[in-house]
Coordinates of C-alpha atoms in Angstrom, one line a residue:
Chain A
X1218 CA 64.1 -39.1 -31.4
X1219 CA 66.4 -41.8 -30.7
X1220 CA 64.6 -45.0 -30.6
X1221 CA 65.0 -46.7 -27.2
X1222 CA 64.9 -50.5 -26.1
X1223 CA 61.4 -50.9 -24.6
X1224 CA 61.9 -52.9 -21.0
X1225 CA 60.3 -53.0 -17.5
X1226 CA 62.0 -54.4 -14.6
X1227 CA 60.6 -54.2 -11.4
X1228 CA 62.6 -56.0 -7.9
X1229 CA 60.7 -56.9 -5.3
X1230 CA 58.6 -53.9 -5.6
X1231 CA 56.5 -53.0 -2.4
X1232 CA 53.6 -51.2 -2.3
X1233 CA 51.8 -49.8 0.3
X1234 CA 49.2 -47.0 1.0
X1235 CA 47.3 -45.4 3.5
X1236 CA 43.8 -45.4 2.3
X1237 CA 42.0 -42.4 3.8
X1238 CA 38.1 -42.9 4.8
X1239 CA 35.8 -40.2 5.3
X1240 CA 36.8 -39.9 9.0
X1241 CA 40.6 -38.8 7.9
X1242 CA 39.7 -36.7 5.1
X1243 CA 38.3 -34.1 8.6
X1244 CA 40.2 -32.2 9.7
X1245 CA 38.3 -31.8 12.9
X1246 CA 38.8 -35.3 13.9
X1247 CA 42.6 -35.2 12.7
X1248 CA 42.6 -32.5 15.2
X1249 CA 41.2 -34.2 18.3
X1250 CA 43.3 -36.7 17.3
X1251 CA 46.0 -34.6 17.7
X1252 CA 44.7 -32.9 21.2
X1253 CA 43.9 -36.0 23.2
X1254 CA 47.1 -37.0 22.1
X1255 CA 46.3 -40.0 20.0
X1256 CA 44.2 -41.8 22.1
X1257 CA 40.7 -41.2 20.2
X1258 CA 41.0 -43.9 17.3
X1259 CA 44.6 -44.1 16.5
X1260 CA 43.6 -45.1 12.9
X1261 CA 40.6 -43.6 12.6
X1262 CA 39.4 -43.8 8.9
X1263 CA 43.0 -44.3 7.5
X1264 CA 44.3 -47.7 7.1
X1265 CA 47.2 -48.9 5.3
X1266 CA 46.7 -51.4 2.3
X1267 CA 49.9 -53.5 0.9
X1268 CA 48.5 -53.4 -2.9
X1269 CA 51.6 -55.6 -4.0
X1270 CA 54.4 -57.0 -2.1
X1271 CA 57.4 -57.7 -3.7
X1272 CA 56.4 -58.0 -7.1
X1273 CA 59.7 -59.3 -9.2
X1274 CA 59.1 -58.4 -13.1
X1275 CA 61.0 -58.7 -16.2
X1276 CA 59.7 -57.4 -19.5
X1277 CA 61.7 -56.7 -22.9
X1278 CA 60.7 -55.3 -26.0
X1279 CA 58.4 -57.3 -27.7
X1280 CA 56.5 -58.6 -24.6
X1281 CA 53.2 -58.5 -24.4
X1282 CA 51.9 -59.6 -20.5
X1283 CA 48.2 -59.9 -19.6
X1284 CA 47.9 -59.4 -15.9
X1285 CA 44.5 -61.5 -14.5
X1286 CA 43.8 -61.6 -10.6
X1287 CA 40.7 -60.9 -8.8
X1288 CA 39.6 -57.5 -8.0
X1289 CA 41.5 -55.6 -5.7
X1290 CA 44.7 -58.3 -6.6
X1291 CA 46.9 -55.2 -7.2
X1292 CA 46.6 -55.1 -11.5
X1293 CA 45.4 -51.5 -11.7
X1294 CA 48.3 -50.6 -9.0
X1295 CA 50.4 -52.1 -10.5
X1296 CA 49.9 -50.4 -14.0
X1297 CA 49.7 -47.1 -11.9
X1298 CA 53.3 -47.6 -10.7
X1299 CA 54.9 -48.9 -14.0
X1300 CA 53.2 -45.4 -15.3
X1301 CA 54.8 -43.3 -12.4
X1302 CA 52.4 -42.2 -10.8
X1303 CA 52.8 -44.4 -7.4
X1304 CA 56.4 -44.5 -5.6
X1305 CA 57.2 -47.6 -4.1
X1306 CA 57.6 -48.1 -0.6
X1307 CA 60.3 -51.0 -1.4
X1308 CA 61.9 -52.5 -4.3
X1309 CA 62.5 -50.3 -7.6
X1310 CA 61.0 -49.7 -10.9
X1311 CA 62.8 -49.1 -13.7
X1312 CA 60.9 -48.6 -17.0
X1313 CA 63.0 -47.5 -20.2
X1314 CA 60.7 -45.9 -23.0
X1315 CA 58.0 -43.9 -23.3
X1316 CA 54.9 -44.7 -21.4
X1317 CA 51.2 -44.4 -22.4
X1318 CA 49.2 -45.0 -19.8
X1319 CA 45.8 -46.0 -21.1
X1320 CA 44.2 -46.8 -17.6
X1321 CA 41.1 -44.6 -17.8
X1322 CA 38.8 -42.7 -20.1
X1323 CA 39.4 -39.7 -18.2
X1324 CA 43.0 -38.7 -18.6
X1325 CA 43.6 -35.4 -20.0
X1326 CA 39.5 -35.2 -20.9
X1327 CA 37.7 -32.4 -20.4
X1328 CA 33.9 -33.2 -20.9
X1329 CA 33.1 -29.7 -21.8
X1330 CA 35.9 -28.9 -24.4
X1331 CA 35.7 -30.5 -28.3
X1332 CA 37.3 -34.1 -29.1
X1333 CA 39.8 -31.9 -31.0
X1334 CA 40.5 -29.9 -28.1
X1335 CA 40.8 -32.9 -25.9
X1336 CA 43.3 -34.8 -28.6
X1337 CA 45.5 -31.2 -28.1
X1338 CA 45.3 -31.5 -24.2
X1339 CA 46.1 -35.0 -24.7
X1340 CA 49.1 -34.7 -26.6
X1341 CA 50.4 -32.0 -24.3
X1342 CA 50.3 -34.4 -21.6
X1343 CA 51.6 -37.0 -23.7
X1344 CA 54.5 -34.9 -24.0
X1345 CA 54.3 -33.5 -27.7
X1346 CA 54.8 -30.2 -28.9
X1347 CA 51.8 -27.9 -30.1
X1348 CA 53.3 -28.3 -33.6
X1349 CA 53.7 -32.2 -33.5
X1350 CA 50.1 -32.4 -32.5
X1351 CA 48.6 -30.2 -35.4
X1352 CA 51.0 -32.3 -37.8
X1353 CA 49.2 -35.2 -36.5
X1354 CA 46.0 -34.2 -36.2
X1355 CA 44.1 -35.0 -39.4
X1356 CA 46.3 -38.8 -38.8
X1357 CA 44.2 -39.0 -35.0
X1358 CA 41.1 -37.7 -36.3
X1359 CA 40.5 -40.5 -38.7
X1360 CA 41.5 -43.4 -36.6
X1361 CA 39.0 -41.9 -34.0
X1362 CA 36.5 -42.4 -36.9
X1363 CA 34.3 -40.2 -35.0
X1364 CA 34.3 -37.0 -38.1
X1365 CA 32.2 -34.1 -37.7
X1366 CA 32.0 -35.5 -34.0
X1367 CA 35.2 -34.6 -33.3
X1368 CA 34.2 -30.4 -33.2
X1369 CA 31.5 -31.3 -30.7
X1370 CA 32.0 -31.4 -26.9
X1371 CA 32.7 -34.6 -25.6
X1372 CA 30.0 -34.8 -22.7
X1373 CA 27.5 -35.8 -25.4
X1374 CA 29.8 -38.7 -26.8
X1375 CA 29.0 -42.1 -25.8
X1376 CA 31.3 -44.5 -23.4
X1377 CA 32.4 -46.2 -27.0
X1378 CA 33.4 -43.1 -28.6
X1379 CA 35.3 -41.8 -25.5
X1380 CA 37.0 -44.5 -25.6
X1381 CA 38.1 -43.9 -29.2
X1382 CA 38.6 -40.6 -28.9
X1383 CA 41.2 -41.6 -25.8
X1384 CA 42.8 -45.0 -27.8
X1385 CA 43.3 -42.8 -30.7
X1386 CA 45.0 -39.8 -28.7
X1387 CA 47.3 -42.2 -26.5
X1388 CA 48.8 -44.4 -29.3
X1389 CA 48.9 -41.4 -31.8
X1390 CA 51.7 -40.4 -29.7
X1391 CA 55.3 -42.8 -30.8
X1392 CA 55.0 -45.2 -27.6
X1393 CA 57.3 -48.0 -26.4
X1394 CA 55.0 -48.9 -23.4
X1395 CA 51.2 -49.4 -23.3
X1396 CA 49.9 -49.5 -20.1
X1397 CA 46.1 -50.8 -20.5
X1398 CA 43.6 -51.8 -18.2
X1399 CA 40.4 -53.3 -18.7
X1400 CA 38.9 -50.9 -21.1
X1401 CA 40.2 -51.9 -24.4
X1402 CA 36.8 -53.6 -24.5
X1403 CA 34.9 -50.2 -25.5
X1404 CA 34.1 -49.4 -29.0
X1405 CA 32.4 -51.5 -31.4
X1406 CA 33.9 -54.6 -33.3
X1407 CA 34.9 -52.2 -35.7
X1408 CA 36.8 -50.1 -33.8
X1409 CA 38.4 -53.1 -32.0
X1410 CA 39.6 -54.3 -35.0
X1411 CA 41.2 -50.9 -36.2
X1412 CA 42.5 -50.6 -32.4
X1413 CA 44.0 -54.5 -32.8
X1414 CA 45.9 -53.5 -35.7
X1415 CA 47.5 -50.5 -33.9
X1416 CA 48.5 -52.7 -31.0
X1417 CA 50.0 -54.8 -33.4
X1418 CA 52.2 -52.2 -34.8
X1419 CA 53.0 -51.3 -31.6
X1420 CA 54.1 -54.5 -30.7
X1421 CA 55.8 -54.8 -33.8
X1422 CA 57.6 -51.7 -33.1
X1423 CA 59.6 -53.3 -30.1
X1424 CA 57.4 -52.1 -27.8
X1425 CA 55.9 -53.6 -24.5
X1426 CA 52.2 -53.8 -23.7
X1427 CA 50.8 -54.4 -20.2
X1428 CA 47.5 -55.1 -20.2
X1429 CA 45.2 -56.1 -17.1
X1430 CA 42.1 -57.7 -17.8
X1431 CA 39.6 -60.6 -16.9
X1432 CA 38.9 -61.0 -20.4
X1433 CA 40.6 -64.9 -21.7
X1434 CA 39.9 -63.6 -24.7
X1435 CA 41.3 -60.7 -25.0
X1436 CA 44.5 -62.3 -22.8
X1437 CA 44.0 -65.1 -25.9
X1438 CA 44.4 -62.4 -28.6
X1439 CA 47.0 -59.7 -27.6
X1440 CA 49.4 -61.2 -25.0
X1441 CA 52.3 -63.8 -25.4
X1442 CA 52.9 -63.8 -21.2
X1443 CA 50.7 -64.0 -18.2
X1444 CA 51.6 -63.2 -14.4
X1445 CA 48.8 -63.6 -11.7
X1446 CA 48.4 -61.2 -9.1
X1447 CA 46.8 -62.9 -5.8
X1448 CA 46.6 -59.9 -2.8
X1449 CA 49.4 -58.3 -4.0
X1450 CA 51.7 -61.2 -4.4
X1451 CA 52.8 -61.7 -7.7
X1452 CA 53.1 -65.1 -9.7
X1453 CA 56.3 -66.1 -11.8
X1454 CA 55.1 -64.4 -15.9
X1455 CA 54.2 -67.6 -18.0
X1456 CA 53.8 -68.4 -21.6
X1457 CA 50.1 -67.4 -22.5
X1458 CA 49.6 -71.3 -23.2
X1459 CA 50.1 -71.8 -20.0
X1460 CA 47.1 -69.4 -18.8
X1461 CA 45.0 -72.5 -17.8
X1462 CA 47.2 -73.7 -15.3
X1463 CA 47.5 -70.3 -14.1
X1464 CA 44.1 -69.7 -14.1
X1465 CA 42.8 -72.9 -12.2
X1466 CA 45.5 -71.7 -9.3
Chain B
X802 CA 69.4 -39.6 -20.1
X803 CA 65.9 -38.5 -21.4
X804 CA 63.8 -38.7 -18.7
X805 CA 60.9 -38.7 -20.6
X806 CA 62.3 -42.5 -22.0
X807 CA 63.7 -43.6 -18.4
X808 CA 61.5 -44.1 -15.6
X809 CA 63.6 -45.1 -12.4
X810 CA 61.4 -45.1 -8.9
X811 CA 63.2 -46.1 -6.0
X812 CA 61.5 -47.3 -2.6
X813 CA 63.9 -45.0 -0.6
X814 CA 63.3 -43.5 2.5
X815 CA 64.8 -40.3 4.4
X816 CA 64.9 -36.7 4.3
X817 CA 68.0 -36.2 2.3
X818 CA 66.3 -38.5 -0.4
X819 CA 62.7 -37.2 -0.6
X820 CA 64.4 -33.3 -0.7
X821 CA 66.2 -34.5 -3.5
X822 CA 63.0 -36.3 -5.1
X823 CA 61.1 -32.8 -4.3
X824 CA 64.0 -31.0 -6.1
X825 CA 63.8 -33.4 -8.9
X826 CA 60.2 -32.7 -9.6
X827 CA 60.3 -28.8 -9.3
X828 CA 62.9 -29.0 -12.6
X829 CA 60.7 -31.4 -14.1
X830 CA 58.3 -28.6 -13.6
X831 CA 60.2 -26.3 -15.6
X832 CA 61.4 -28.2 -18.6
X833 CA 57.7 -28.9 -19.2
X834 CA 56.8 -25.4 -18.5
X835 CA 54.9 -25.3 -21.9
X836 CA 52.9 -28.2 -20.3
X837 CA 51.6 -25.9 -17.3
X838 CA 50.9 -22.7 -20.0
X839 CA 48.8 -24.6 -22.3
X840 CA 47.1 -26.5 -19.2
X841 CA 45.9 -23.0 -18.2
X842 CA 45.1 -21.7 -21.3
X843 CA 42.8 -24.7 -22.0
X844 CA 41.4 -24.0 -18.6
X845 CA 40.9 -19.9 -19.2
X846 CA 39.0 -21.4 -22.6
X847 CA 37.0 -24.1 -21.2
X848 CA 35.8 -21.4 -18.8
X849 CA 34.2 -19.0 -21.4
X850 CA 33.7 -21.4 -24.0
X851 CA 30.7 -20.4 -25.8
X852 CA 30.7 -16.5 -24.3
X853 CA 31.0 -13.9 -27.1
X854 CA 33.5 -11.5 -24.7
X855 CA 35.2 -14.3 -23.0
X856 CA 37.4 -13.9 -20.2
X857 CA 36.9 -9.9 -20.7
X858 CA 33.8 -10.8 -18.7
X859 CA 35.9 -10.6 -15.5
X860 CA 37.2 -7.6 -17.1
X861 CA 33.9 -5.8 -17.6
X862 CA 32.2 -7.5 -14.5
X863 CA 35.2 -6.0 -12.2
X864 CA 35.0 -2.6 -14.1
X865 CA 31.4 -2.3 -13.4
X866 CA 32.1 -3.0 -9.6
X867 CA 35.1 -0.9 -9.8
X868 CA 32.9 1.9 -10.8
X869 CA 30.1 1.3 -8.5
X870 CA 31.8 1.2 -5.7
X871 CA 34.3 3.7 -6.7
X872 CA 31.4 6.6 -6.7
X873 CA 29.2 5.4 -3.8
X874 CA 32.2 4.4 -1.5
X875 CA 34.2 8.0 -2.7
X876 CA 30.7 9.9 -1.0
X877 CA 30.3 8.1 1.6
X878 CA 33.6 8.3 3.0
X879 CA 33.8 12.2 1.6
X880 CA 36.6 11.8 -0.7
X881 CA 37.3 12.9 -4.0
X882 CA 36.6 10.5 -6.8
X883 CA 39.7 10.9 -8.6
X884 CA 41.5 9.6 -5.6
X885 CA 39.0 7.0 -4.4
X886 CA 38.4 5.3 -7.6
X887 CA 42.1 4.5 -8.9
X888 CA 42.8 3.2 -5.3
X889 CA 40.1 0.9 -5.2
X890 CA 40.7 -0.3 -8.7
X891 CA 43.9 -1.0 -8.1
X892 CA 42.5 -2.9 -4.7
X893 CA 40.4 -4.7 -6.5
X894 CA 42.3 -6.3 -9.1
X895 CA 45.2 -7.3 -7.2
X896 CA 43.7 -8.5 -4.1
X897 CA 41.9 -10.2 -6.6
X898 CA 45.1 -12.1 -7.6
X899 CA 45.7 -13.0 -4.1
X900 CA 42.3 -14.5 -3.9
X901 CA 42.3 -16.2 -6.8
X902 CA 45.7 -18.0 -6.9
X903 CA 45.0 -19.0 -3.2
X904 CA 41.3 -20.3 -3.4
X905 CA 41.5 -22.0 -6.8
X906 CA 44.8 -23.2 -5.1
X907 CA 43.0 -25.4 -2.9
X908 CA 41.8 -27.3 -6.2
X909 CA 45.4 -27.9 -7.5
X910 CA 45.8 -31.1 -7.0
X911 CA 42.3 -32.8 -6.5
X912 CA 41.4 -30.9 -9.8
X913 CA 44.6 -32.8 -11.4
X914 CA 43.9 -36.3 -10.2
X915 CA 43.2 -38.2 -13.0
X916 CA 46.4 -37.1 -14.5
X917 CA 48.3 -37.6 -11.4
X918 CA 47.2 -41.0 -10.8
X919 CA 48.6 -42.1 -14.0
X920 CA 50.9 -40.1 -15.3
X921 CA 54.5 -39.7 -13.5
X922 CA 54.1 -35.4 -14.2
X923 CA 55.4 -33.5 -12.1
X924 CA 53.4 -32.1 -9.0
X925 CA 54.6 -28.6 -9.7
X926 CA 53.3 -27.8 -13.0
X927 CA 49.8 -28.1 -11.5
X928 CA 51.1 -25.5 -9.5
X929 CA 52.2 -23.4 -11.9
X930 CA 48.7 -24.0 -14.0
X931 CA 47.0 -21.9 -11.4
X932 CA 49.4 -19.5 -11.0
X933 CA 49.5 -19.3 -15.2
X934 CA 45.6 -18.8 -15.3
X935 CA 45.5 -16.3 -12.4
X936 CA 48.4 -14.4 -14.3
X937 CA 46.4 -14.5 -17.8
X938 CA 43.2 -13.2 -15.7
X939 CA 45.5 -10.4 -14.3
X940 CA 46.1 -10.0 -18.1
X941 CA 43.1 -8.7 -19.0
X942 CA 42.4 -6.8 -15.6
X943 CA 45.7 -4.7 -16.7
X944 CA 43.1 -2.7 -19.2
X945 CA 41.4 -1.5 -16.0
X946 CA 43.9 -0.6 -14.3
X947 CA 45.7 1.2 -17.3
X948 CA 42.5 2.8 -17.7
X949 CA 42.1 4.0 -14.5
X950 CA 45.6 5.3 -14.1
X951 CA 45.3 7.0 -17.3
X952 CA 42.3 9.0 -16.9
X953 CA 43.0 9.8 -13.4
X954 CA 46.5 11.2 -14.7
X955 CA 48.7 9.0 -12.0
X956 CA 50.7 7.1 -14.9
X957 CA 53.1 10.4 -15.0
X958 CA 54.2 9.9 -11.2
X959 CA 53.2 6.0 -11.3
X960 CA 56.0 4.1 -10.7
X961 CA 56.5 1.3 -12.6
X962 CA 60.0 -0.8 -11.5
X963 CA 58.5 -0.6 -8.1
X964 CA 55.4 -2.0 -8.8
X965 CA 57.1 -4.8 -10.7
X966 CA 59.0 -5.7 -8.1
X967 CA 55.7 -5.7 -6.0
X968 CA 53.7 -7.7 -8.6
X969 CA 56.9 -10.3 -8.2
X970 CA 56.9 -10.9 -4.6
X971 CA 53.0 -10.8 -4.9
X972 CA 53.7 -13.9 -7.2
X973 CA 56.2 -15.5 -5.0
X974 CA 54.5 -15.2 -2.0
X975 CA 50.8 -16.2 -3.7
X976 CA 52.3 -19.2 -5.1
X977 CA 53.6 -21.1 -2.1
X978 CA 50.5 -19.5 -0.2
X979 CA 48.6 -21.3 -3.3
X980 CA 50.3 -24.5 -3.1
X981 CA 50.1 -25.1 0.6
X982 CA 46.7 -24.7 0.4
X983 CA 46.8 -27.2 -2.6
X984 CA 48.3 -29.5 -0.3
X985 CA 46.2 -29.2 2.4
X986 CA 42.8 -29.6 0.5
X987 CA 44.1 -32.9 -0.9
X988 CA 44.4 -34.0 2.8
X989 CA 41.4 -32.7 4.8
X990 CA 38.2 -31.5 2.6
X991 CA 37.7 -29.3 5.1
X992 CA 40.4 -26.6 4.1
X993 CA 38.9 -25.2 0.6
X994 CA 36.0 -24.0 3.1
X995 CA 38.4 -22.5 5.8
X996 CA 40.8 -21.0 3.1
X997 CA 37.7 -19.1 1.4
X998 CA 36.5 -17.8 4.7
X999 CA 40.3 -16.8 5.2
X1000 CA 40.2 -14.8 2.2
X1001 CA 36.6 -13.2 2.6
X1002 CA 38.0 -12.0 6.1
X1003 CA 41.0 -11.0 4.9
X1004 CA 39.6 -8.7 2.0
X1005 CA 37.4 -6.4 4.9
X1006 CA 40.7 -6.6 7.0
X1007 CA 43.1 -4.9 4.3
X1008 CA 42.7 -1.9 3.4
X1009 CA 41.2 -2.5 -0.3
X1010 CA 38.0 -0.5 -0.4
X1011 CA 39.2 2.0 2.9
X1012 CA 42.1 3.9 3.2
X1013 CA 44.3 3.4 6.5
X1014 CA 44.8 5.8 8.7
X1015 CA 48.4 5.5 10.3
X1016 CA 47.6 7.8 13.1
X1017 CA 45.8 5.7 15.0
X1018 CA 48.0 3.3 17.6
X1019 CA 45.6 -0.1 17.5
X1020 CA 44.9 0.2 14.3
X1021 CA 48.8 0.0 12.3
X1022 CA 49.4 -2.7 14.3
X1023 CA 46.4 -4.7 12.8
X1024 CA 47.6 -3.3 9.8
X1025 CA 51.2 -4.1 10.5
X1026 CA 50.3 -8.1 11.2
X1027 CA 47.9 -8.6 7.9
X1028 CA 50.9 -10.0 5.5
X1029 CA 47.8 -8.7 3.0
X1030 CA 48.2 -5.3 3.9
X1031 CA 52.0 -5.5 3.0
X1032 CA 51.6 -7.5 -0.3
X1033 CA 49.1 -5.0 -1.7
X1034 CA 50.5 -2.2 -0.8
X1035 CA 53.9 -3.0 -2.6
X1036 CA 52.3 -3.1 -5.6
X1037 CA 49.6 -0.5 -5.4
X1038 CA 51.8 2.6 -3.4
X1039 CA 54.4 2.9 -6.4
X1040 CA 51.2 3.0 -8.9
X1041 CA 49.5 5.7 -7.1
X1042 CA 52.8 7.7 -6.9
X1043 CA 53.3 6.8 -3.3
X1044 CA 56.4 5.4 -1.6
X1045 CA 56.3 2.0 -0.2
X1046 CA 57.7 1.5 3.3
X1047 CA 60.8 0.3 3.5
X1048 CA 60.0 -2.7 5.8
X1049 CA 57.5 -3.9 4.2
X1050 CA 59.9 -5.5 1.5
X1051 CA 61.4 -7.0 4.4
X1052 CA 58.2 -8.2 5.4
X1053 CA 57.4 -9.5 1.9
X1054 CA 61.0 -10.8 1.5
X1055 CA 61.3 -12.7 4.8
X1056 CA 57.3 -14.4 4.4
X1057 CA 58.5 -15.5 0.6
X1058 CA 62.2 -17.1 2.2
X1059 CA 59.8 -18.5 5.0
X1060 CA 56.7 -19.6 3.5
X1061 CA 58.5 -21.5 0.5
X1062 CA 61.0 -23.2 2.7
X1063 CA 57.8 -24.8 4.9
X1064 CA 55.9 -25.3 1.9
X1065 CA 58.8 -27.0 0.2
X1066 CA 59.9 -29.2 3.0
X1067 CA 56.0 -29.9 3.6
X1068 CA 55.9 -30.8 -0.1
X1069 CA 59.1 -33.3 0.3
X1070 CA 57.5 -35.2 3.2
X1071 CA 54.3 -35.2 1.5
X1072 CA 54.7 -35.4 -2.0
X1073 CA 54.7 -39.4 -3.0
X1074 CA 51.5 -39.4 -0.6
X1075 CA 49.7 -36.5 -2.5
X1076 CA 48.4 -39.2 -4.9
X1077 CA 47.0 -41.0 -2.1
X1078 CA 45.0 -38.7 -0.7
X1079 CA 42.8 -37.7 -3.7

């Protein structure tokens, strides 16, 4: 594969959705709704969020941004768009590279099926061929350090070794953007050394990683650029030594 | 450009723009069509993980049925076993593929939520999942139905183009059927219920365990409104020897122009919302 120039830009991206309550989810109130003709509770149930409003991002290879905010500031939306999954109601995105999204445990897991099983499912999602997983599979199933593990169903794993089993899958595949959230944290010290080095190499590799967390240190350790996301409304992206200021905001 | 390496989302609005958005992710669907075949082979395995016949459970739990109600059903309704049984057999496992590619249908999308919520796949290959794991089920219920037409002597008039071209607009028409209802069920929770109840109706209302009797007035007509009645029978009539009416494939034809070009425009004005609803 040809290697591509990691970069994010995203102008004055808008972002809204409809969150639907129980209420909208029925279809027998979505249906008097209909037959009184809109008068019983025009929003009943649904009600439309602006998760981030024009956000304004530029990101090159090499960058490493740690997105902090409170909860419910619009980080984990704004991972989900950068990975694709959410459309924008204004603005564009425009990520070159390939994307691993790393935003939960559960991606592409099946509880009931082996870790190797899940590293093949994985790697299918990821994008790789049957035969470029197999080549790689001996390479996955070591940094998972989870051995004879591996051949047993994932429901009886722990949180930690989920997480390794997923951190291992995700960056086994060649990545030029690393979409984390929170996470990252899972494992033991251990593993997050083994999993530090690898986002190293990444990073080394040109690549970008985007990674939302509360954590100062982990902010401190892995990203060179902050941006602070207050209901939506994004912050300019500072130097990391600048966090404080950004912080005390 | 790859599009694997390029993500570009625009916030753009209007018909002519989501249809082309809706277009976009139906080819995405089939350049990753290996995606969708190993996503329902993974799900055929999880299913009979651990089971020494594996998915030739279905096959042995519809023979058994098959033959149960093949010789009670043949004596109650006084009529010789080695017409009964093939007919219902062949009933049997292709309503079955109706039922199956429209219930689990319901699940496409809530079933696929983790992965749509981070991933930028395309919507369509968790269509095509079901429709792969309802075709490898069909798979294995082909020994029954090779079975049955063997030993009941129908594979020497059986005719098997027609029938092919019945199992295909069986496929076309289950698959929009199965992705409206995908749709749906990511909307109101309520639809997986009414769809089964659909589909339990539907199975007394076709003729899969009785044979129709196209004498009676009142009674075609039912016959003549069930879209069931018309997508079974073009696969099962050639297989039994039988001719297939002529308007039924133009039935079949018109419900598959029809049902895709709702389901399709449905899908453009719904599709950046699907994620959303789950």
């Amino acid at each position: 594969m040809n290697p591509v120039t990691a970069s994010i830009t995203c102008t004055n991206l808008t972002l809204r959705f409809p969150v639907y309550g129980v209420d909208a989810k029925s279809l027998k109130k979505a249906l008097a709704r209909v037959t009184v003709g809109g008068v019983l509770g025009r929003h009943a149930g649904v009600t439309d969020v602006t998760a981030l409003s024009g956000v304004n991002l530029e990101l090159k290879a090499g960058d490493r941004l740690g997105l902090i905010g409170h909860n419910g500031s619009g980080k984990t939306t704004l991972l989900r768009a950068l990975s694709g999954a959410y459309e924008p109601d204004e603005g564009t995105i425009d990520v070159h590279g390939r994307i691993a999204p790393l935003l939960d445990l559960s991606l592409g897991i099946d509880a009931s099926a082996t870790g190797y099983e899940n590293i093949r499912l994985r790697g299918r999602i990821a994008g790789l061929s049957s035969r470029e997983i197999e080549a790689k599979m001996d390479e996955i199933a070591d940094f998972t350090g989870l051995g004879p593990f591996l051949a047993m169903p994932v429901k009886t794993y722990s949180a930690g070794m989920k997480g390794r089993l997923a951190f291992a899958a995700a960056t086994a595949v060649e990545t030029d953007v690393l979409l984390m959230d929170e996470w990252i944290a899972v494992g033991d010290s251990e593993f997050q050394q083994v999993a530090h080095k690898r986002l190293l190499s990444l990073v080394e590799r040109a690549g970008i990683l985007v990674l939302a967390t509360h954590e100062v240190s982990l902010l401190k350790l892995y990203c060179n650029k902050v941006m602070r996301l207050d209901g939506g409304v994004a912050s300019e992206v500072v130097d990391i030594r600048r966090l404080d200021e950004l912080l005390a905001r | 450009m790859d599009s694997s390496t390029h993500l570009l989302r625009i916030g753009q609005r209007g018909a002519r723009f989501q249809l082309m958005m809706a277009l976009r992710d139906l080819r995405g669907s089939f350049q990753r069509i290996g995606l969708a075949w190993s996503l329902a082979w993974h799900d055929i395995g999880s299913r009979y993980r651990g089971s020494i016949l594996g998915p030739f459970w279905i096959t042995l739990s519809m023979g058994l049925m098959v033959l149960g109600i093949g010789f009670l059903y043949a004596g109650l309704f006084h009529i010789p076993i080695e017409t009964y049984l093939p007919y219902v057999a062949l009933g049997i496992v292709f309503f079955g593929v109706l039922t199956g590619t429209i219930n689990e249908g319901c699940e496409t999308f809530v079933q696929a939520s983790g992965m749509l919520s981070q991933t930028s796949l395309p919507m369509f290959t968790f269509v095509w999942r079901v429709m792969f794991r309802n075709l490898i089920n069909l798979a294995h219920h082909m020994v029954i139905v090779v079975a049955v037409l063997v030993i009941f002597g129908f594979w020497r008039k059986a005719n098997v183009p027609a029938a092919a071209i019945g199992i295909v607009l069986m496929l076309v028409n289950a698959a929009w059927l199965s992705m409206l209802a995908g749709i749906a069920s990511a909307r109101f929770r309520d639809i997986p219920q009414i769809v089964q109840s659909i589909m339990q109706f539907a199975i007394f209302m076709t003729p899969v365990f009785w044979l129709p009797d196209l004498r009676l007035g009142a009674h075609r007509a039912v016959l003549e409104a069930n879209p069931f009645y018309h997508l079974l029978t073009a696969v099962r009539s050639p297989l039994l020897g039988q001719t297939v009416p002529e308007h039924t494939y133009g039935v079949l034809a018109l419900m598959a122009l029809l049902g895709w070009l709702f389901t399709f425009s449905l899908f453009a004005r719904t599709r950046r919302r699907i994620v959303h609803y789950l």
